[in-house]
Coordinates of C-alpha atoms in Angstrom, one line a residue:
M109 CA 133.5 102.9 140.3
G110 CA 136.0 101.4 142.8
N111 CA 138.9 99.5 141.3
F112 CA 137.4 98.9 137.9
S113 CA 140.9 99.6 136.5
Q114 CA 142.0 96.2 137.7
F115 CA 139.9 94.7 134.8
V116 CA 141.8 96.7 132.2
W117 CA 143.4 93.4 130.9
L118 CA 140.0 92.3 129.6
V119 CA 140.0 95.2 127.1
P120 CA 142.7 93.6 124.8
L121 CA 141.8 90.1 125.9
F122 CA 138.4 90.0 124.1
P123 CA 139.8 90.9 120.6
L124 CA 142.5 88.3 121.2
I125 CA 140.0 85.6 121.9
G126 CA 138.0 86.7 118.9
F127 CA 141.1 86.5 116.7
L128 CA 142.0 83.0 118.1
I129 CA 138.5 81.6 117.5
N130 CA 138.1 83.0 114.0
G131 CA 141.7 82.4 113.1
L132 CA 141.7 78.7 114.1
F133 CA 138.4 77.8 112.7
W134 CA 137.9 80.2 109.7
K135 CA 137.7 77.4 107.1
R136 CA 134.8 75.6 108.9
M137 CA 133.0 78.5 110.5
P138 CA 129.9 80.1 108.9
K139 CA 130.4 83.7 107.8
T140 CA 127.6 85.1 109.9
L141 CA 129.0 83.5 113.1
G142 CA 132.5 84.8 112.3
G143 CA 131.1 88.3 111.9
I144 CA 129.1 88.1 115.2
I145 CA 132.2 86.8 117.1
G146 CA 134.3 89.6 115.7
C147 CA 131.8 92.3 116.5
V148 CA 130.9 91.1 120.0
A149 CA 134.6 90.9 120.9
I150 CA 135.0 94.6 120.1
L151 CA 131.7 95.6 121.7
A152 CA 132.8 93.9 125.0
S153 CA 136.1 95.8 124.9
F154 CA 134.2 99.1 124.2
C155 CA 131.9 98.5 127.3
I156 CA 134.9 98.0 129.6
S157 CA 136.6 101.0 128.0
V158 CA 133.6 103.2 128.9
G159 CA 133.9 102.0 132.5
L160 CA 137.6 102.8 132.6
F161 CA 137.0 106.2 131.1
L162 CA 134.4 107.0 133.7
E163 CA 136.7 105.9 136.5
V164 CA 139.6 108.0 135.3
R165 CA 137.3 111.0 134.9
S166 CA 136.0 110.7 138.5
A167 CA 139.4 109.7 140.0
V168 CA 140.9 112.2 142.4
A169 CA 144.5 110.9 142.2
P170 CA 146.3 109.3 139.2
I171 CA 145.6 105.5 138.9
P172 CA 148.9 103.6 139.3
P173 CA 149.9 101.3 136.4
V174 CA 148.2 97.9 136.6
V175 CA 151.0 95.3 136.7
L176 CA 149.9 91.9 135.2
F177 CA 153.2 90.0 135.5
E178 CA 157.0 90.4 135.4
F179 CA 158.0 90.6 131.7
L180 CA 161.8 91.1 131.7
H181 CA 164.1 90.9 134.7
S182 CA 167.8 91.0 134.2
G183 CA 170.1 92.4 136.9
S184 CA 168.9 95.9 137.9
L185 CA 166.6 96.0 134.8
N186 CA 163.0 95.2 135.5
I187 CA 160.3 95.7 132.9
P188 CA 156.8 94.6 134.0
F189 CA 153.9 93.8 131.6
A190 CA 151.9 96.7 132.9
F191 CA 149.0 98.8 131.6
Q192 CA 148.7 102.6 132.0
V193 CA 145.1 103.6 132.8
D194 CA 145.0 107.4 132.5
A195 CA 143.2 110.1 130.6
L196 CA 145.2 109.7 127.4
S197 CA 145.0 106.0 127.1
T198 CA 141.3 105.8 128.0
L199 CA 140.4 108.4 125.4
F200 CA 142.2 106.4 122.8
L201 CA 140.5 103.2 124.0
L202 CA 137.1 104.8 123.3
I203 CA 138.2 105.9 119.8
I204 CA 139.7 102.5 118.9
T205 CA 137.0 100.3 120.3
G206 CA 134.0 102.6 119.5
I207 CA 134.9 103.3 115.9
G208 CA 136.3 99.8 115.6
F209 CA 133.0 98.3 116.5
L210 CA 131.1 100.5 113.9
I211 CA 133.6 99.4 111.2
H212 CA 133.2 95.7 112.2
V213 CA 129.4 96.1 111.9
Y214 CA 129.9 97.7 108.5
S215 CA 132.2 94.9 107.4
T216 CA 129.6 92.2 108.1
S217 CA 127.7 93.5 105.0
Y218 CA 130.6 94.9 102.9
M219 CA 132.6 91.6 103.1
G220 CA 129.5 89.4 103.2
H221 CA 130.2 87.9 99.8
D222 CA 133.9 87.3 100.3
E223 CA 134.9 83.7 100.9
G224 CA 137.7 84.7 103.3
M225 CA 135.3 86.8 105.5
V226 CA 136.0 84.9 108.7
K227 CA 139.7 85.2 108.2
Y228 CA 139.3 88.9 107.5
F229 CA 137.5 89.3 110.9
A230 CA 140.3 87.4 112.6
Y231 CA 142.8 89.9 111.2
L232 CA 140.7 92.8 112.2
N233 CA 140.4 91.5 115.8
L234 CA 144.2 91.0 115.9
F235 CA 144.7 94.5 114.7
V236 CA 142.5 95.9 117.4
F237 CA 144.3 93.8 120.0
S238 CA 147.7 95.2 118.9
M239 CA 146.4 98.8 118.8
L240 CA 145.0 98.4 122.3
L241 CA 148.4 97.0 123.5
L242 CA 150.1 100.0 121.9
V243 CA 148.0 102.6 123.8
L244 CA 147.7 100.7 127.1
G245 CA 151.3 99.8 127.6
A246 CA 152.9 101.4 130.7
N247 CA 156.3 101.3 129.1
Y248 CA 157.9 101.7 125.7
L249 CA 158.5 98.0 125.3
I250 CA 154.8 97.1 125.6
M251 CA 154.0 100.0 123.2
F252 CA 156.6 98.6 120.8
I253 CA 155.0 95.1 120.8
G254 CA 151.7 96.7 119.9
W255 CA 153.5 99.0 117.4
E256 CA 154.9 95.9 115.6
G257 CA 151.6 94.1 115.8
V258 CA 149.7 96.8 114.0
G259 CA 152.4 96.8 111.3
L260 CA 151.9 93.1 110.8
C261 CA 148.1 93.4 110.7
S262 CA 148.4 96.3 108.2
Y263 CA 150.5 94.0 105.9
L264 CA 147.9 91.2 106.2
L265 CA 144.9 93.4 105.6
I266 CA 146.3 95.6 102.8
G267 CA 147.3 92.4 100.9
F268 CA 144.1 90.6 102.0
W269 CA 143.1 90.0 98.3
F270 CA 146.6 88.4 97.7
K271 CA 145.8 87.0 94.3
N272 CA 146.3 90.5 92.9
R273 CA 150.0 91.2 92.5
D274 CA 149.6 95.0 92.9
Y275 CA 147.9 94.5 96.2
T276 CA 150.6 92.3 97.6
N277 CA 153.2 94.8 96.4
A278 CA 151.3 97.6 98.3
A279 CA 151.3 95.4 101.4
K280 CA 155.1 94.8 101.1
K281 CA 155.7 98.5 100.6
A282 CA 153.8 99.4 103.7
F283 CA 155.6 96.7 105.7
V284 CA 159.1 97.8 104.6
M285 CA 158.5 101.5 105.0
N286 CA 157.1 100.9 108.5
R287 CA 160.2 98.9 109.3
I288 CA 162.4 101.8 108.4
G289 CA 160.5 104.0 110.9
D290 CA 160.4 101.2 113.5
L291 CA 164.2 101.0 113.5
G292 CA 164.3 104.7 114.6
F293 CA 161.8 103.9 117.4
L294 CA 163.9 100.9 118.5
V295 CA 167.1 102.9 118.6
G296 CA 165.3 105.6 120.6
M297 CA 164.2 103.0 123.1
L298 CA 167.7 101.6 123.5
L299 CA 169.0 105.2 124.1
V300 CA 166.4 105.6 126.8
L301 CA 167.4 102.3 128.3
V302 CA 171.2 103.0 128.2
N303 CA 170.9 106.5 129.6
Y304 CA 168.0 106.3 132.0
G305 CA 168.1 102.6 132.9
T306 CA 164.3 102.2 132.4
L307 CA 161.6 102.0 129.7
S308 CA 158.7 102.9 132.1
Y309 CA 157.0 106.1 131.3
N310 CA 156.6 107.2 134.9
E311 CA 160.2 106.5 135.8
F312 CA 161.6 108.0 132.6
F313 CA 159.5 111.2 132.8
G314 CA 160.2 111.4 136.5
Q315 CA 164.0 111.5 135.8
L316 CA 163.4 114.2 133.1
H317 CA 161.8 116.4 135.7
N318 CA 164.3 115.6 138.4
P319 CA 166.8 118.5 138.7
Q320 CA 169.4 116.1 140.2
V321 CA 169.4 114.0 137.0
V322 CA 171.1 116.2 134.4
M323 CA 171.3 114.7 130.9
P324 CA 173.1 116.4 128.0
Q325 CA 170.7 118.2 125.7
A326 CA 172.2 116.3 122.7
T327 CA 171.2 112.9 124.3
M328 CA 167.5 114.0 124.8
S329 CA 167.4 115.5 121.3
W330 CA 168.7 112.2 119.8
I331 CA 166.1 110.2 121.7
A332 CA 163.3 112.6 120.6
L333 CA 164.5 112.5 117.0
C334 CA 164.6 108.7 116.9
F335 CA 161.1 108.5 118.3
F336 CA 159.9 111.0 115.7
I337 CA 161.5 108.9 112.9
G338 CA 159.3 106.0 114.2
A339 CA 156.3 108.3 114.1
T340 CA 157.0 109.4 110.5
G341 CA 156.8 105.8 109.4
K342 CA 153.7 104.8 111.2
S343 CA 151.9 108.2 110.7
A344 CA 152.9 108.6 107.1
Q345 CA 155.0 111.8 107.1
I346 CA 157.6 113.0 104.7
P347 CA 159.7 111.1 103.6
L348 CA 157.9 107.9 104.7
Y349 CA 154.4 108.7 103.5
T350 CA 154.2 107.0 100.1
W351 CA 153.0 103.7 101.6
L352 CA 149.7 105.0 102.8
P353 CA 148.0 106.0 99.5
D354 CA 149.1 102.5 98.1
A355 CA 147.5 100.9 101.2
M356 CA 144.1 101.7 99.7
A357 CA 144.5 98.3 98.0
G358 CA 142.9 96.7 101.0
P359 CA 139.1 96.4 101.6
T360 CA 137.5 99.8 102.3
P361 CA 136.6 99.1 105.9
V362 CA 140.4 98.4 106.5
S363 CA 141.2 101.8 105.0
A364 CA 138.7 103.3 107.5
L365 CA 140.0 101.5 110.5
I366 CA 143.7 101.4 110.0
H367 CA 144.5 104.2 107.7
A368 CA 142.1 106.8 109.0
A369 CA 141.0 106.2 112.6
T370 CA 143.6 104.3 114.5
M371 CA 146.9 102.9 113.3
V372 CA 148.2 106.1 111.6
T373 CA 147.5 108.1 114.7
A374 CA 150.0 105.9 116.7
G375 CA 152.8 108.3 116.0
I376 CA 150.8 111.2 117.4
Y377 CA 149.9 109.1 120.4
M378 CA 153.6 108.3 121.0
I379 CA 154.7 111.9 120.8
A380 CA 151.8 113.1 123.0
R381 CA 152.7 110.4 125.5
S382 CA 156.3 111.6 125.5
N383 CA 155.4 115.3 125.8
A384 CA 157.7 115.7 128.8
L385 CA 160.7 114.7 126.6
Y386 CA 159.7 116.9 123.6
T387 CA 159.0 120.0 125.7
L388 CA 162.7 119.8 126.8
T389 CA 163.9 119.5 123.1
P390 CA 162.5 122.6 121.4
M391 CA 164.8 122.1 118.3
I392 CA 163.2 118.7 117.6
L393 CA 159.7 120.2 118.2
H394 CA 160.6 122.7 115.4
V395 CA 161.5 119.8 113.1
V396 CA 158.2 118.1 114.0
A397 CA 156.3 121.3 113.1
V398 CA 158.1 121.8 109.8
I399 CA 157.8 118.2 108.6
G400 CA 154.1 118.2 109.6
L401 CA 153.3 121.4 107.8
A402 CA 155.3 120.3 104.7
T403 CA 153.4 117.0 104.6
A404 CA 150.0 118.7 105.0
I405 CA 150.7 121.0 102.1
L406 CA 152.3 118.4 99.8
A407 CA 149.6 115.8 100.3
A408 CA 146.8 118.5 99.9
T409 CA 148.3 119.6 96.5
I410 CA 148.4 115.9 95.3
A411 CA 144.7 115.3 96.4
V412 CA 143.5 118.2 94.3
R413 CA 144.2 116.2 91.1
Q414 CA 143.4 112.6 92.0
Y415 CA 140.5 110.7 90.4
D416 CA 140.4 107.5 92.6
I417 CA 137.9 108.2 95.3
K418 CA 140.0 106.3 97.9
K419 CA 143.2 108.0 96.8
V420 CA 141.8 111.4 97.4
L421 CA 140.8 110.3 100.9
A422 CA 144.2 108.7 101.4
Y423 CA 146.1 111.9 100.6
S424 CA 143.6 113.8 102.7
T425 CA 144.6 111.5 105.7
V426 CA 148.3 112.2 105.1
S427 CA 147.5 115.9 105.0
Q428 CA 145.4 115.8 108.2
L429 CA 148.1 113.9 110.0
G430 CA 150.5 116.7 109.0
F431 CA 148.1 119.1 110.8
M432 CA 148.4 117.0 113.9
F433 CA 152.2 117.0 113.8
L434 CA 152.1 120.8 113.3
A435 CA 150.0 121.0 116.5
L436 CA 152.5 118.8 118.3
G437 CA 155.5 120.8 116.9
V438 CA 154.1 124.1 118.3
G439 CA 153.6 122.4 121.7
A440 CA 149.8 122.1 121.4
Y441 CA 149.7 118.5 122.5
T442 CA 146.1 118.3 123.6
T443 CA 145.0 120.1 120.5
A444 CA 146.7 117.4 118.4
V445 CA 144.9 114.7 120.4
F446 CA 141.6 116.6 120.0
H447 CA 142.1 116.6 116.2
V448 CA 142.9 112.9 116.3
M449 CA 139.5 112.3 117.9
T450 CA 137.5 114.5 115.5
H451 CA 139.5 113.2 112.5
A452 CA 138.7 109.7 113.5
F453 CA 135.0 110.5 113.3
F454 CA 134.8 112.3 110.0
K455 CA 137.5 110.4 108.2
A456 CA 136.1 107.0 109.1
L457 CA 132.7 108.4 107.9
L458 CA 134.2 109.5 104.6
F459 CA 136.0 106.2 104.0
L460 CA 132.9 104.1 104.8
G461 CA 130.9 106.5 102.6
S462 CA 133.3 105.8 99.8
G463 CA 132.9 102.1 100.5
S464 CA 129.2 102.5 100.1
V465 CA 129.7 104.2 96.8
I466 CA 132.2 101.6 95.5
H467 CA 129.7 98.9 96.7
A468 CA 126.9 100.5 94.7
M469 CA 129.1 101.0 91.6
G470 CA 130.2 97.3 91.5
G471 CA 133.8 98.0 92.5
E472 CA 134.4 101.2 90.4
Q473 CA 136.6 103.8 92.2
D474 CA 137.1 106.4 89.4
I475 CA 135.1 109.5 90.2
R476 CA 135.1 110.5 86.5
K477 CA 132.7 107.5 85.9
M478 CA 130.3 108.5 88.7
G479 CA 128.1 111.5 89.1
G480 CA 124.4 112.0 90.2
L481 CA 124.7 109.2 92.8
G482 CA 122.8 111.3 95.4
K483 CA 119.5 110.5 93.7
H484 CA 120.0 106.8 94.3
M485 CA 121.9 106.9 97.6
R486 CA 120.4 109.6 99.8
I487 CA 121.7 108.4 103.2
T488 CA 125.3 108.0 101.8
Q489 CA 125.1 111.4 100.2
V490 CA 123.9 113.3 103.3
T491 CA 126.4 111.5 105.6
F492 CA 129.3 112.1 103.1
L493 CA 128.3 115.8 102.9
V494 CA 128.5 116.0 106.7
G495 CA 132.0 114.4 106.6
C496 CA 133.1 117.0 103.9
L497 CA 131.7 119.9 106.0
A498 CA 133.5 118.6 109.1
I499 CA 136.9 118.1 107.4
S500 CA 136.6 121.5 105.7
G501 CA 136.1 123.2 109.0
I502 CA 132.6 124.7 108.6
P503 CA 131.4 126.2 111.9
G504 CA 129.2 123.9 114.0
F505 CA 131.0 120.7 112.8
S506 CA 133.7 118.9 114.8
G507 CA 136.5 119.6 112.4
F508 CA 136.0 123.4 112.7
F509 CA 136.9 123.4 116.4
S510 CA 140.0 121.1 116.2
K511 CA 141.3 122.7 113.0
D512 CA 140.7 126.2 114.4
A513 CA 142.6 125.3 117.6
I514 CA 145.6 124.1 115.5
L515 CA 145.6 127.3 113.4
S516 CA 145.4 129.5 116.5
A517 CA 148.3 127.6 118.1
A518 CA 150.3 128.0 114.9
F519 CA 149.6 131.7 114.7
G520 CA 150.6 132.2 118.3
H521 CA 153.9 130.3 117.6
D522 CA 154.7 131.9 114.2
P523 CA 152.3 133.7 111.8
I524 CA 154.2 132.2 108.8
L525 CA 153.2 128.7 110.0
Y526 CA 149.6 129.9 110.3
V527 CA 149.5 131.3 106.7
L528 CA 150.9 128.0 105.3
A529 CA 148.5 125.9 107.4
L530 CA 145.6 128.0 106.2
L531 CA 146.7 127.4 102.6
A532 CA 146.6 123.6 103.3
A533 CA 143.1 124.0 105.0
M534 CA 141.8 125.9 101.9
M535 CA 143.0 123.1 99.6
T536 CA 141.3 120.6 101.9
A537 CA 138.0 122.3 101.4
Y538 CA 138.5 122.4 97.6
Y539 CA 139.5 118.8 97.0
M540 CA 136.8 117.4 99.4
F541 CA 134.0 119.3 97.7
R542 CA 135.4 118.5 94.3
L543 CA 135.1 114.8 95.4
Y544 CA 131.6 115.3 96.7
I545 CA 130.4 117.3 93.6
L546 CA 131.9 114.9 91.1
T547 CA 130.4 111.8 92.9
F548 CA 127.0 112.8 94.1
T549 CA 125.8 115.7 91.9
G550 CA 125.1 116.3 88.2
S551 CA 124.3 113.4 85.8
F552 CA 125.6 109.9 85.9
R553 CA 128.7 109.2 83.8
G554 CA 129.1 105.5 84.2
T555 CA 127.9 102.5 82.1
E556 CA 124.2 101.6 81.7
E557 CA 124.8 98.4 83.6
Q558 CA 126.3 100.3 86.6
H559 CA 123.4 102.8 86.5
H560 CA 120.9 99.9 86.5
H561 CA 122.5 98.4 89.7
L562 CA 122.7 101.7 91.7
H563 CA 121.1 101.4 95.1
E564 CA 121.5 102.4 98.7
S565 CA 123.6 100.2 100.8
P566 CA 122.0 97.8 103.4
A567 CA 121.3 98.9 107.0
A568 CA 124.5 97.3 108.4
M569 CA 126.4 99.8 106.2
T570 CA 124.2 102.9 106.5
L571 CA 123.7 102.7 110.3
P572 CA 127.4 103.2 111.1
L573 CA 127.5 106.1 108.6
V574 CA 124.6 107.8 110.5
V575 CA 126.3 107.3 113.9
L576 CA 129.6 108.6 112.6
A577 CA 127.8 111.6 111.0
I578 CA 126.3 112.5 114.3
L579 CA 129.7 112.2 116.0
S580 CA 131.2 114.3 113.3
V581 CA 128.8 117.1 114.3
V582 CA 128.8 116.9 118.1
G583 CA 132.4 115.6 118.6
G584 CA 133.9 119.1 118.5
Y585 CA 131.9 120.5 121.3
V586 CA 134.2 118.9 123.9
G587 CA 136.9 121.3 122.9
L588 CA 135.4 124.7 122.6
P589 CA 137.9 127.6 122.3
E590 CA 138.4 130.1 125.1
V591 CA 136.4 132.8 123.3
M592 CA 133.3 130.6 123.2
S593 CA 133.6 128.9 126.6
E594 CA 135.8 129.0 129.7
H595 CA 135.5 125.3 130.1
N596 CA 137.4 123.2 127.5
A597 CA 136.4 119.6 128.5
I598 CA 139.1 117.8 126.6
D599 CA 141.9 120.0 127.9
T600 CA 140.7 119.6 131.4
F601 CA 140.4 115.9 131.1
L602 CA 143.8 115.4 129.6
S603 CA 145.6 117.9 131.9
S604 CA 146.8 115.2 134.3
V605 CA 148.8 113.5 131.5
V606 CA 149.3 116.0 128.6
T607 CA 149.4 119.8 128.9
N608 CA 150.0 122.3 126.1
A609 CA 153.5 123.7 126.4
D610 CA 154.4 127.3 125.7
V611 CA 150.9 128.2 124.5
H612 CA 150.5 131.8 123.5
H613 CA 147.1 133.0 124.6
L614 CA 145.6 135.1 121.9
A615 CA 143.4 138.2 122.5
P616 CA 139.7 137.4 122.0
G617 CA 139.6 139.8 119.1
T618 CA 142.5 138.1 117.4
E619 CA 141.0 134.7 117.8
W620 CA 137.6 135.8 116.4
M621 CA 139.5 137.4 113.4
L622 CA 141.5 134.2 112.8
M623 CA 138.2 132.1 112.9
G624 CA 136.6 134.6 110.5
I625 CA 139.5 134.5 108.0
S626 CA 139.6 130.7 107.9
V627 CA 135.8 130.3 107.5
V628 CA 135.7 132.9 104.7
A629 CA 138.7 131.3 103.0
V630 CA 137.1 127.8 103.2
V631 CA 133.7 129.0 101.9
I632 CA 135.4 130.7 98.9
M633 CA 137.2 127.5 98.1
I634 CA 134.0 125.5 98.3
A635 CA 132.4 128.0 95.9
I636 CA 135.3 127.7 93.5
A637 CA 135.0 123.8 93.7
W638 CA 131.3 124.1 92.9
S639 CA 131.8 126.4 89.9
V640 CA 134.8 124.4 88.4
N641 CA 133.3 120.9 88.9
R642 CA 129.5 121.5 88.5
K643 CA 129.8 120.6 84.7
P644 CA 133.0 118.7 84.5
K645 CA 135.0 118.3 81.3
F646 CA 137.7 115.7 81.8
V647 CA 140.7 116.5 79.6
E648 CA 144.2 115.3 79.8
N649 CA 146.2 117.2 82.5
K650 CA 149.2 119.2 81.4
G651 CA 151.9 121.1 83.2
L652 CA 151.5 121.4 86.9
A653 CA 148.2 119.5 86.9
K654 CA 149.9 116.5 85.4
V655 CA 152.7 116.7 88.0
L656 CA 150.1 116.7 90.7
E657 CA 148.2 113.9 89.1
N658 CA 151.4 111.9 89.1
K659 CA 152.0 112.8 92.8
W660 CA 155.0 115.0 92.2
Y661 CA 156.7 111.9 90.8
V662 CA 157.9 111.1 94.4
D663 CA 157.4 107.4 93.9
E664 CA 159.4 107.5 90.6
L665 CA 162.1 109.4 92.4
Y666 CA 162.3 106.8 95.2
E667 CA 162.3 104.1 92.6
S668 CA 165.3 105.6 90.7
V669 CA 167.3 106.9 93.6
I670 CA 166.7 104.1 96.2
V671 CA 165.0 101.0 94.9
R672 CA 166.9 100.4 91.6
P673 CA 170.4 101.1 93.0
L674 CA 169.6 98.7 95.9
Q675 CA 168.4 96.1 93.5
A676 CA 171.5 96.5 91.4
L677 CA 173.7 96.3 94.5
S678 CA 171.9 93.2 95.7
G679 CA 172.3 91.6 92.2
V680 CA 176.1 92.1 92.4
L681 CA 176.3 90.8 96.0
D682 CA 174.1 87.9 95.0
K683 CA 176.3 87.0 92.1
Y684 CA 179.8 87.5 93.6
A685 CA 179.6 87.6 97.4
E686 CA 176.8 85.1 97.8
R687 CA 177.1 82.6 94.9
R688 CA 180.9 82.8 94.2
G689 CA 182.1 83.8 97.7
I690 CA 180.0 82.2 100.4
D691 CA 178.4 79.4 98.3
G692 CA 181.8 78.8 96.6
F693 CA 183.6 78.4 99.9
V694 CA 181.0 76.1 101.4
N695 CA 180.6 74.0 98.2
G696 CA 184.4 74.0 97.8
I697 CA 184.8 72.3 101.1
G698 CA 182.3 69.6 100.1
K699 CA 183.9 69.1 96.7
S700 CA 187.5 68.8 98.2
V701 CA 186.3 66.2 100.8
K702 CA 184.6 64.3 98.0
W703 CA 187.7 64.5 95.7
G704 CA 190.0 63.4 98.6
G705 CA 187.7 60.5 99.4
D706 CA 187.7 59.4 95.7
K707 CA 191.6 59.4 95.7
L708 CA 192.0 57.6 99.1
R709 CA 189.5 55.0 98.0
L710 CA 192.0 53.8 95.4
L711 CA 194.3 52.6 98.2
Q712 CA 191.7 50.0 99.2
S713 CA 192.8 47.6 96.4
G714 CA 192.1 44.3 98.3
Q715 CA 195.6 42.9 97.6
V716 CA 197.3 41.4 100.8
G717 CA 200.8 42.0 99.5
F718 CA 200.1 45.7 99.1
Y719 CA 198.7 45.9 102.6
I720 CA 201.9 44.2 104.1
F721 CA 204.1 46.6 102.1
V722 CA 202.2 49.6 103.5
M723 CA 202.4 48.2 107.0
V724 CA 206.2 47.7 106.7
L725 CA 206.6 51.2 105.2
G726 CA 204.7 52.6 108.2
I727 CA 206.9 50.8 110.7
V728 CA 210.1 52.1 108.9
V729 CA 208.6 55.7 109.1
L730 CA 207.8 55.4 112.8
F731 CA 211.4 54.1 113.5
A732 CA 212.8 57.0 111.5
L733 CA 210.7 59.5 113.4
S734 CA 211.7 58.0 116.8
F735 CA 215.4 58.0 115.8
F736 CA 215.7 61.5 114.2
V737 CA 212.8 63.6 115.6
I738 CA 211.6 62.2 119.0
K739 CA 214.4 62.6 121.6

């Protein structure tokens, strides 16, 4: 393979070129051409990513960062614009560009009737460019540029149909909540810079492992906590998770790309990349585990009582991200990355499947008005079922292997964590099969007009579904547990960058038992979902069910505790500090100058006698000053 890594700069360059072409000429460009440019740009990046992946896999020694140019140089501080080509970054490159390409292909049909389709592809390409910068950066500053870029693109894509006020509000909510997390990340970066004098991964982690550089535990803990705050914003964890369900306002392929496969995993990538730091701060790791587990359970309970097909999948995403943070928190970093990969396959599949359903239903998203769609949409039904089996953790599907690895790691760390995580996994199986049963089985509950228009989606939409369904089956076999195989391909591949810390190796009998318990529990939940929802009767929810339908009233709580007081405070500041204070002072100066000018103007009377009198008076004053004052 030689020095293929020297061409790593081409990976983000192609999407950037696609963005510039589509972005500059979107008003005049034919839709078909815009779609082709968008897809080809991502496909080219994917091809180079495959080459980089193969080079890293066959490399004997770590590949040094590829420096493109000097980015910042001030005194002793030198931050190059450099890319890190290693196992972790190349794995994420494959996920981003591979799934990104499938979603671009799907979008050519899904967005084919939208007048802003070319602009949409420009935004998608910009998003992929930003995400590639995020994972390729060899230092935290380049990561942060990509981090902010994906936040911007998320705002643009969620509010893509900007004529709808609710959609633009959802975009603003995502933007603001991400900014809160980003501030934490920025403070963490500044703490690294002040204390370690660098933002480069290699130099920073080198100092952490250097026994001669002793940093107070508190300093490292604060840095790790600030980075985690950044991750909670981007990866939708408690308390900054409420933006992600609202983000379903964007087109469905956007939900699949940004809010399932790539952007929301940025926080997991950042913590996995910084594993050397987190391993040295066990207290913060415990916080990560607890927040992740709490998020997984909370989001799963909400998903159980949602009726919007995309909202169920949104809360499912929040819950699965919680599983990934649980894995990180118990030190199972490679397991978290493994779940990122399998989740990208089956969640992108589920979101695109829901898009296919929404497309056939003429925009309808309420599963109470669906039912019996399997008769009309066989490919969508079968692929969606595969996604449900994978996310539920049925043996043989990818989700089984990654979820089982997380549960085993949690059990080895603390059995209580295992029990709670198993509870979240059981709820996952219930709400996903509830969604499947209400959508695809039984009799149709929509209008006659919707029933008349039911049809399978075109090939550009079903082909990505089939590819993702295959990946959702075979994707898990790269991470077989110890009891099934001595060779865990993903652990071996990532070992040069990320290694699981403090992993408790379970006895084979224990591991088989844990697997058996989780499989039996999941099958029981699927059976319950079938018996409860086979002949649905939709009545108004009461008690706890109503609380779950209203998402534990967390949005209302934030509204009353944070949003309204801030709005009231800003109203007071606007009225008194802004208008009467700052504006009053600035306008007062203008008014006083104008008033003074009006009065002085009266002296210019045009009478020569008055001017002579003033001149004589001035001379007398000067004489008096020189006589009495100036000595």
